[in-house]
Amino acid sequence: MTILVTGGAGYIGSHTVVQLLDAGHEVLVLDNLCNSKATVIDRIEKIAGKRPHFIQGDVRDRALLQELFAKFAITAVIHFAGLKSVAECSVKPLLYYDNNVSGSIVLAEEMARANIYTLVFSSSATVYGEPVFLPYTEAHPLKPINVYGQSKLMVEQILQDLAASNSAWRIALLRYFNPVGAHASGHIGEDPSGIPNNLMPFLAQVAVGKREYLSIFGDDYETVDGTGVRDYIHVDDLASGHLAALTYLDQHAGVVTVNLGTGKGTSVLELVSAFERASGKAIARQIVGRRPGDLPEYYAQADYAKRVLGWQAKHDVDRMCTDSWRWQSQNPNGFN
Ligand code: NAD
Ligand code: WQD
């Protein structure tokens, strides 16, 4: 059984590829490397003791997909390939819609042409938008507050319509909360280019001496300590959620939509403290103004994943920080 993993050289994709190889699957990675490095494939091999097939190419390249579907006996696709910068998406909306939405359409069309109907899609908690209630259940209203979130919701809706049109489809829409952490080996992890937008990689870069201090975006929210609260989830837990989804899709047709989170909120200050414990480093920080577009607080209702997929997150915030720190301290310049 070969699984096609689009975006498999990226942060979440690479961790998932390791687990797929460990579980005995053949894996084909398709990635255009717009936000990742080819050396990731070597690191995956180093961890798993097996090398995935790797093709550098774009998921919107129809001819390439046709070639790959003809050449490999692909039974399922995990579709990570997408752009994810909240800052960039409002400046380049067409790029985001083209990459994320058109990319998914081309992929689904070519899958159907090749009679491949099992698809796991990387969605995001960002599809919910401003919380009407918390924790977010899968039934929470969907009202994304940025182009990136819109692009994810559009793909969800397209895939729902597709499944309604043909009962052969087996689709999992996985809504990730905030993925952090790294593989326990320290060989793969998150390697953002330029200045990190997200909290954990920024924190890790302060600890390793690459950045002077962490800017905390607001301490006057109505949260436990005034700072933003998120549901951080270890990337290896997230990866195992994809294997659980594939197992579920073996038995079930149609669409399943599932939150992948821990169900637990952690504030910025709580994460900073956990990181200090994990790294033994004091994190210099400064409170600055709120970041436009940030929500004060959100976290998952995680019960549905447990019920339908038999999956739940195992790792706590301390473990997330320990693994992020191992990755960052062993690879201060990421994959470079
Ligand atoms: P990432 O940028 O590390 O990985 C995405 C990979 O896709 C990269 O390797 C990139 O080179 C590749 N890619 C992008 N567009 C492509 C295209 N058109 N053709 C081929 N390859 C392409 O990001 P990630 O954090 O691993 O995220 C994976 C998926 O999960 C994305 O779809 C993202 O939107 C989604 N997601 C991420 C988060 C998060 O916080 N990291 C949260 C929710 C959802
Ligand atoms: C977490 C908390 C910040 C950086 C983003 C996307 C979301 C999803 C995951 C893909 C917030 C605070 C951050 C910093 C800070 N991506 N913070 N200083 O914003 O929850 O989610 O990534 O789907 O769509 O919006 O994650 O890590 O950026 O922020 O104080 O330097 O940390 O204000 O409270 P966010 P984040």
Coordinates of C-alpha atoms and ligand atoms in Angstrom, one line a residue:
M1 CA 0.0 0.0 0.0
T2 CA 1.6 3.3 -1.1
I3 CA 0.4 6.4 0.6
L4 CA 0.9 9.7 -1.3
V5 CA 1.8 12.5 1.2
T6 CA 1.6 15.9 -0.4
G7 CA 3.6 18.4 1.6
G8 CA 5.4 15.5 3.2
A9 CA 8.7 17.4 3.5
G10 CA 7.0 20.0 5.8
Y11 CA 6.7 20.1 9.5
I12 CA 3.6 18.0 10.2
G13 CA 4.1 15.9 7.0
S14 CA 7.6 14.8 7.9
H15 CA 6.5 13.5 11.3
T16 CA 3.6 11.7 9.7
V17 CA 5.8 10.1 7.0
V18 CA 8.0 8.7 9.8
Q19 CA 5.0 7.1 11.5
L20 CA 3.7 5.7 8.1
L21 CA 7.1 4.1 7.4
D22 CA 7.2 2.7 10.9
A23 CA 3.8 1.2 10.4
G24 CA 5.1 -0.6 7.3
H25 CA 3.5 1.6 4.6
E26 CA 5.3 2.6 1.4
V27 CA 5.3 6.4 1.1
L28 CA 5.6 8.8 -1.8
V29 CA 6.2 12.4 -0.8
L30 CA 5.2 15.1 -3.3
D31 CA 6.5 18.5 -2.2
N32 CA 7.5 21.6 -4.1
L33 CA 9.8 22.6 -1.3
C34 CA 8.4 26.1 -1.2
N35 CA 8.5 25.9 2.6
S36 CA 10.8 23.0 3.3
K37 CA 14.2 21.4 2.5
A38 CA 15.1 18.3 0.6
T39 CA 17.4 17.2 3.4
V40 CA 14.3 16.4 5.5
I41 CA 14.0 13.2 3.4
D42 CA 17.5 12.1 4.6
R43 CA 16.5 12.9 8.2
I44 CA 13.3 10.8 7.8
E45 CA 15.4 7.9 6.5
K46 CA 17.8 8.3 9.5
I47 CA 14.9 8.0 11.9
A48 CA 12.8 5.3 10.2
G49 CA 15.6 3.3 8.6
K50 CA 13.6 3.4 5.4
R51 CA 13.5 6.1 2.7
P52 CA 10.2 7.4 1.3
H53 CA 10.0 8.0 -2.5
F54 CA 10.4 11.7 -3.0
I55 CA 9.3 13.8 -6.0
Q56 CA 9.8 17.6 -6.0
G57 CA 6.8 19.0 -7.7
D58 CA 3.6 20.9 -7.3
V59 CA 0.2 19.5 -6.3
R60 CA -1.4 21.8 -8.9
D61 CA 0.6 20.0 -11.7
R62 CA -2.0 17.8 -13.2
A63 CA 0.3 16.0 -15.6
L64 CA 2.7 15.2 -12.8
L65 CA -0.1 13.8 -10.7
Q66 CA -1.3 11.6 -13.6
E67 CA 2.2 10.3 -14.0
L68 CA 2.5 9.5 -10.3
F69 CA -0.8 7.8 -10.1
A70 CA 0.1 5.7 -13.1
K71 CA 3.5 4.8 -11.7
F72 CA 2.8 4.1 -8.0
A73 CA 0.0 1.8 -6.6
I74 CA -1.4 4.6 -4.4
T75 CA -4.3 3.7 -2.2
A76 CA -4.7 6.8 -0.2
V77 CA -3.6 10.5 -0.1
I78 CA -2.8 12.6 2.9
H79 CA -2.9 16.2 1.7
F80 CA -0.7 18.5 3.8
A81 CA 0.5 20.7 0.9
G82 CA -0.6 24.3 1.5
L83 CA 0.4 27.7 2.5
K84 CA -0.2 28.7 6.1
S85 CA 1.0 32.2 6.9
V86 CA -1.8 34.3 8.4
A87 CA 0.4 37.4 7.9
E88 CA 1.0 36.7 4.2
C89 CA -2.5 35.4 3.3
S90 CA -4.2 38.9 3.5
V91 CA -1.5 40.4 1.2
K92 CA -1.6 37.6 -1.3
P93 CA -5.1 36.2 -1.2
L94 CA -5.0 34.8 -4.8
L95 CA -1.8 32.9 -4.0
Y96 CA -3.5 31.3 -1.0
Y97 CA -6.7 30.4 -2.8
D98 CA -4.8 29.1 -5.8
N99 CA -2.4 27.0 -3.8
N100 CA -4.8 25.8 -1.1
V101 CA -8.1 25.6 -3.0
S102 CA -7.1 25.0 -6.6
G103 CA -4.4 22.6 -5.4
S104 CA -7.0 20.5 -3.6
I105 CA -9.4 20.6 -6.6
V106 CA -6.7 19.4 -9.0
L107 CA -5.6 16.7 -6.5
A108 CA -9.2 15.4 -6.0
E109 CA -9.9 15.4 -9.7
E110 CA -6.8 13.4 -10.5
M111 CA -7.5 11.0 -7.6
A112 CA -11.0 10.3 -9.0
R113 CA -9.6 9.8 -12.5
A114 CA -7.2 7.3 -11.0
N115 CA -9.9 5.6 -8.9
I116 CA -8.3 6.7 -5.6
Y117 CA -11.0 7.8 -3.2
T118 CA -9.4 7.9 0.2
L119 CA -8.2 11.4 1.3
V120 CA -7.1 12.9 4.6
F121 CA -7.1 16.7 4.5
S122 CA -5.2 19.1 6.8
S123 CA -7.8 21.5 8.0
S124 CA -7.5 23.8 10.9
A125 CA -9.3 25.1 14.0
T126 CA -9.1 28.4 12.3
V127 CA -12.2 27.5 10.4
Y128 CA -14.3 28.2 13.5
G129 CA -13.3 31.9 14.0
E130 CA -14.5 33.9 16.9
P131 CA -15.7 31.4 19.6
V132 CA -19.4 31.4 20.1
F133 CA -18.8 28.9 22.9
L134 CA -15.8 26.9 24.1
P135 CA -14.4 24.4 23.8
Y136 CA -15.0 24.3 20.1
T137 CA -16.9 21.2 19.1
E138 CA -17.0 20.1 15.5
A139 CA -20.5 21.5 15.4
H140 CA -19.4 25.0 16.3
P141 CA -20.4 27.6 13.7
L142 CA -17.8 28.1 10.9
K143 CA -16.7 31.7 10.3
P144 CA -13.0 32.1 9.6
I145 CA -11.5 35.5 10.3
N146 CA -8.8 35.4 7.6
V147 CA -8.1 34.3 4.0
Y148 CA -6.1 31.3 5.2
G149 CA -9.0 30.1 7.3
Q150 CA -11.4 30.8 4.4
S151 CA -9.3 28.7 2.1
K152 CA -9.4 25.8 4.5
L153 CA -13.2 26.1 4.9
M154 CA -13.7 26.3 1.1
V155 CA -11.8 23.0 0.7
E156 CA -13.8 21.4 3.5
Q157 CA -17.0 22.4 1.7
I158 CA -15.8 21.3 -1.7
L159 CA -14.8 17.9 -0.3
Q160 CA -18.2 17.5 1.4
D161 CA -19.9 18.2 -1.9
L162 CA -17.6 15.8 -3.7
A163 CA -18.4 13.0 -1.2
A164 CA -22.1 13.8 -1.6
S165 CA -21.8 13.3 -5.4
N166 CA -20.1 9.9 -5.2
S167 CA -20.3 7.5 -2.4
A168 CA -16.9 6.0 -3.2
W169 CA -15.2 8.8 -1.4
R170 CA -13.7 8.3 2.0
I171 CA -12.6 11.6 3.4
A172 CA -11.3 12.8 6.8
L173 CA -11.2 16.5 7.5
L174 CA -8.8 16.9 10.4
R175 CA -9.0 20.3 12.2
Y176 CA -5.6 20.8 13.9
F177 CA -5.2 23.0 16.9
N178 CA -1.7 24.4 17.5
P179 CA 1.0 21.9 16.5
V180 CA 4.3 22.2 18.4
G181 CA 7.1 19.9 19.5
A182 CA 9.4 17.7 17.4
H183 CA 10.3 14.1 17.0
A184 CA 12.0 12.7 20.1
S185 CA 15.2 11.9 18.1
G186 CA 15.8 15.7 17.6
H187 CA 16.4 15.0 13.9
I188 CA 13.2 16.7 12.5
G189 CA 11.2 19.6 13.7
E190 CA 9.7 22.9 12.8
D191 CA 12.1 25.1 10.7
P192 CA 10.4 28.3 9.8
S193 CA 12.1 30.5 7.3
G194 CA 12.9 34.0 8.5
I195 CA 11.4 35.4 11.7
P196 CA 9.0 32.9 13.2
N197 CA 5.3 34.0 13.3
N198 CA 4.3 31.3 15.8
L199 CA 5.0 31.3 19.5
M200 CA 6.9 28.0 20.0
P201 CA 9.6 28.4 17.3
F202 CA 10.1 32.0 18.4
L203 CA 10.5 30.9 22.0
A204 CA 13.0 28.2 21.0
Q205 CA 15.0 30.7 19.0
V206 CA 15.2 33.0 22.0
A207 CA 16.4 30.1 24.2
V208 CA 19.1 29.2 21.7
G209 CA 20.3 32.8 21.4
K210 CA 19.1 33.6 17.9
R211 CA 16.6 36.2 19.0
E212 CA 17.0 38.6 21.9
Y213 CA 13.6 38.4 23.5
L214 CA 10.1 37.2 23.0
S215 CA 7.4 39.8 22.4
I216 CA 4.2 38.7 24.2
F217 CA 1.3 40.0 22.2
G218 CA -0.9 41.4 25.0
D219 CA -1.4 40.6 28.6
D220 CA -4.8 42.2 29.0
Y221 CA -7.1 39.5 27.6
E222 CA -9.8 38.0 29.8
T223 CA -7.8 34.8 30.3
V224 CA -6.2 33.0 33.2
D225 CA -3.2 35.5 33.3
G226 CA -4.1 38.0 30.6
T227 CA -2.1 36.3 27.8
G228 CA -3.5 34.4 24.8
V229 CA -4.7 30.8 25.4
R230 CA -4.3 28.0 22.8
D231 CA -4.6 24.2 22.6
Y232 CA -1.0 23.1 21.8
I233 CA -0.7 19.6 20.5
H234 CA 2.5 17.6 20.1
V235 CA 3.2 17.1 16.4
D236 CA 3.7 13.3 17.0
D237 CA 0.3 13.1 18.5
L238 CA -1.1 15.0 15.5
A239 CA 0.8 12.6 13.1
S240 CA -0.7 9.5 14.9
G241 CA -4.1 11.1 14.4
H242 CA -3.5 10.7 10.6
L243 CA -2.8 7.0 10.9
A244 CA -5.9 6.6 13.0
A245 CA -7.9 8.5 10.3
L246 CA -6.6 6.1 7.6
T247 CA -7.6 3.1 9.7
Y248 CA -11.1 4.6 10.2
L249 CA -11.5 5.3 6.5
D250 CA -10.7 1.6 5.7
Q251 CA -14.0 0.8 7.4
H252 CA -16.1 3.9 6.7
A253 CA -17.2 5.8 3.5
G254 CA -18.3 9.4 3.4
V255 CA -16.8 12.3 5.3
V256 CA -15.7 12.5 8.9
T257 CA -14.7 15.8 10.4
V258 CA -12.6 15.7 13.6
N259 CA -10.8 18.1 15.9
L260 CA -7.2 17.1 16.7
G261 CA -6.4 18.9 19.9
T262 CA -5.7 18.0 23.5
G263 CA -8.8 19.8 24.9
K264 CA -6.6 21.8 27.2
G265 CA -5.8 25.5 27.0
T266 CA -2.3 26.9 27.8
S267 CA -1.5 30.6 28.1
V268 CA 1.6 32.2 26.6
L269 CA 3.1 32.7 30.0
E270 CA 2.4 29.1 31.0
L271 CA 4.2 27.9 27.8
V272 CA 7.1 30.3 28.5
S273 CA 7.5 28.8 32.0
A274 CA 7.3 25.2 30.6
F275 CA 9.9 26.1 28.0
E276 CA 12.2 27.5 30.7
R277 CA 11.9 24.3 32.7
A278 CA 12.6 22.2 29.6
S279 CA 15.6 24.2 28.4
G280 CA 17.0 25.4 31.7
K281 CA 17.2 28.8 30.0
A282 CA 15.6 32.0 31.2
I283 CA 13.5 33.5 28.4
A284 CA 13.8 37.2 28.0
R285 CA 10.4 38.7 27.2
Q286 CA 8.6 41.9 26.8
I287 CA 4.9 42.6 26.8
V288 CA 3.8 44.4 23.7
G289 CA 0.4 45.3 22.2
R290 CA -2.1 42.7 20.9
R291 CA -1.4 41.2 17.5
P292 CA -4.2 42.2 15.1
G293 CA -6.4 39.3 14.3
D294 CA -5.5 37.2 17.4
L295 CA -8.3 35.6 19.3
P296 CA -8.0 35.7 23.1
E297 CA -8.6 32.0 23.8
Y298 CA -9.6 28.8 22.1
Y299 CA -9.2 25.1 22.6
A300 CA -10.8 21.9 21.4
Q301 CA -13.5 19.6 22.5
A302 CA -11.4 16.5 21.8
D303 CA -13.9 13.7 22.7
Y304 CA -15.1 13.0 19.2
A305 CA -11.7 12.0 17.9
K306 CA -11.4 9.6 20.8
R307 CA -14.9 8.1 20.1
V308 CA -14.7 7.8 16.3
L309 CA -11.0 7.4 15.7
G310 CA -10.0 5.8 19.0
W311 CA -7.3 8.5 19.1
Q312 CA -6.2 10.9 21.8
A313 CA -3.2 13.1 22.4
K314 CA -0.7 11.6 24.8
H315 CA 2.0 14.3 25.3
D316 CA 1.7 17.2 27.7
V317 CA 3.1 20.7 27.3
D318 CA 6.3 19.8 29.2
R319 CA 7.0 17.1 26.7
M320 CA 6.2 19.4 23.8
C321 CA 8.8 21.9 25.1
T322 CA 11.4 19.3 25.9
D323 CA 11.2 17.9 22.3
S324 CA 11.1 21.4 20.7
W325 CA 14.2 22.3 22.7
R326 CA 16.1 19.1 21.8
W327 CA 15.4 19.9 18.1
Q328 CA 16.3 23.5 18.4
S329 CA 19.4 23.1 20.4
Q330 CA 20.7 20.2 18.2
N331 CA 19.9 22.1 15.0
P332 CA 20.2 25.8 15.8
N333 CA 20.0 26.6 12.1
G334 CA 17.2 24.1 11.4
F335 CA 17.8 22.0 8.3
N336 CA 20.5 24.4 6.9
Ligands
NAD1 P1 4.7 23.3 6.3 O1 4.8 24.6 5.5 O2 5.8 22.9 7.1 O3 4.4 22.1 5.3 C1 3.6 22.3 4.1 C2 4.5 21.6 3.0 O4 3.7 21.7 1.7 C3 5.8 22.3 2.8 O5 6.8 21.4 2.7 C4 5.6 23.0 1.4 O6 6.9 23.1 0.7 C5 4.6 22.1 0.7 N1 3.8 22.8 -0.3 C6 3.1 24.0 -0.2 N2 2.4 24.2 -1.3 C7 2.6 23.2 -2.1 C8 2.2 22.9 -3.4 N3 1.4 23.7 -4.1 N4 2.7 21.7 -4.0 C9 3.5 20.9 -3.3 N5 4.0 21.2 -2.1 C10 3.5 22.3 -1.5 O7 3.3 23.4 7.1 P2 2.8 22.4 8.2 O8 2.8 23.2 9.5 O9 3.5 21.1 8.1 O10 1.3 22.3 7.8 C11 0.8 21.2 7.0 C12 -0.6 21.4 6.6 O11 -1.4 21.6 7.9 C13 -0.9 22.7 5.9 O12 -2.0 22.5 4.9 C14 -1.4 23.7 6.9 O13 -2.3 24.7 6.4 C15 -2.1 22.7 7.9 N6 -2.2 23.2 9.2 C16 -1.1 23.6 9.9 C17 -1.1 24.2 11.2 C18 0.1 24.7 11.9 O14 0.0 25.5 12.8 N7 1.3 24.2 11.5 C19 -2.4 24.2 11.8 C20 -3.5 23.8 11.2 C21 -3.4 23.3 9.9
WQD2 C1 -0.1 31.6 19.9 C2 -0.3 32.6 21.0 C3 -0.2 34.9 20.2 C4 4.0 34.7 18.9 C5 -1.6 30.4 14.1 C6 -2.6 30.5 13.0 C7 -3.5 29.3 13.0 C8 -2.8 28.0 13.0 C9 -1.7 27.9 14.0 C10 -2.7 26.9 10.8 C11 -1.2 33.8 20.7 C12 1.0 34.5 21.1 C13 2.7 34.4 19.4 C14 4.8 35.6 19.5 C15 3.1 35.8 21.2 N1 -2.2 27.7 11.7 N2 2.3 34.9 20.6 N3 4.3 36.2 20.7 O1 -2.1 32.5 16.3 O2 -2.9 30.6 17.7 O3 -2.3 30.3 15.3 O4 -0.9 29.1 13.9 O5 -3.8 26.6 10.7 O6 -4.3 29.5 11.8 O7 -3.4 31.7 13.2 O8 -0.5 30.6 16.9 O9 1.7 30.4 17.8 O10 1.1 32.4 16.4 O11 0.2 32.2 18.7 O12 2.7 36.3 22.3 O13 5.9 36.0 19.1 O14 1.0 33.2 21.3 O15 -0.7 36.2 20.5 O16 -1.8 34.1 21.8 P1 -2.0 31.1 16.6 P2 0.7 31.4 17.4

